Amino acid sequence: MAVTEIEAVRLSPHVGAELRGVDLTRPLDAATAEALNALWLEHLVLVFRGQSLAQEDLLRATGIFGTLAPLARPKDEYPKGYAKLLPNIMLISNIREDGVPIGALPDGEMMFHHDMLHAEVPHKGTLLYAVEVPSRGGNTLFANGYAAYDTLPADIREPLEGRIARHHYHYGSTLKGDGRGTKASAASRHPVFRTHDETGRKAVYVNRLMTEEVEGMERAESDRLLAALYDHAEKPEFVYEHVWRVGDLLLWDNRCSMHARTDFPGGERRLMWRTTLEGEARPR
Ligand SMILES: [Fe+2]
């Protein structure tokens, strides 16, 4: 396809664009890849509808936007029915075999978060491809962190400017074990407002799910400011809510946006393939 055949349709005032005229089952030329990267920086979230991707296609599409991040998974340990799951593709699913979820993050609602914020160098982006979706719910909400920063009232922004926040995340491996998963945790420190490596713009870089506290501040003051910041950053005006269809591929920028998941019926199947892009620099 030629660059000129790609149409970008804005999905909300601040975040998200659906790209039409892109077939990700075929390799893209350098000019098209460059155009897609520019659109990604502009819109933060890209939506490609109606893709019929093989796992190889997802890995190739991931490579358009950066370096595929390795996924820690014991060798030869695949969920039932996924003996051919390619390395570095993660299953996000509530489907259970013998009572054990075959994928990660199986059930229900998730609060707003930045993927891998608990890492020293968080992943720069995430790709998620819908294989099976429930009849309702399981939507993903994306919030533009630049717009939140740009409109933040001074009484919240000024005391947080230049500060570092600490983040914590407890997670469980659902690929083996008893279904409750093996608990693990990780922690990190990053700026409250991150300057994007490529655009140079500042964005809110804390979230309700993972951020513990702002350093060098009374805990009560930190809690008060963070709560006010979350309330502002999660306002519907900064958010695009994606209703998934089978064949949707989404890509989001973890450096300047956060996302959340709505609840969905536990008795219905939801299966997504996920890949992530390596972070290129420590957040500053
Ligand atoms: Fe996430």
Coordinates of N, CA and C in Angstrom, one line a residue, residues 13 29 42 44 52 71 97 100 138 142-144 176 207 263:
P13 N -11.7 13.7 20.8 CA -11.0 15.0 20.7 C -9.5 14.9 21.0
D29 N 6.4 -0.9 3.5 CA 7.7 -0.3 3.0 C 8.1 0.7 4.1
E42 N 1.3 11.3 17.1 CA 0.2 12.4 17.1 C -1.0 11.9 17.8
L44 N -1.4 8.9 19.8 CA -1.1 8.1 21.1 C -1.7 6.7 21.0
S52 N -6.8 -9.9 10.0 CA -6.8 -11.3 10.2 C -5.4 -11.8 10.4
L71 N 9.5 -11.7 26.6 CA 8.6 -12.1 27.7 C 9.1 -13.3 28.4
E97 N -8.7 -23.7 31.6 CA -8.6 -25.1 31.3 C -8.4 -25.8 32.6
V100 N -7.9 -23.4 35.5 CA -6.7 -22.5 35.5 C -6.8 -21.6 34.3
G138 N -15.5 -5.3 28.9 CA -14.1 -5.5 28.5 C -13.5 -4.5 27.6
F142 N -8.7 4.8 27.1 CA -7.3 5.4 27.0 C -7.4 6.9 27.4
A143 N -6.5 7.4 28.2 CA -6.5 8.8 28.6 C -5.2 9.5 28.2
N144 N -5.4 10.6 27.6 CA -4.2 11.4 27.0 C -3.5 12.1 28.2
K176 N 1.0 -21.2 35.3 CA 1.1 -22.5 36.0 C 0.5 -22.3 37.4
N207 N -0.4 6.8 38.2 CA -1.7 6.3 38.0 C -2.3 5.7 39.3
D263 N -15.5 -3.8 33.2 CA -15.9 -5.2 33.6 C -16.6 -5.9 32.4

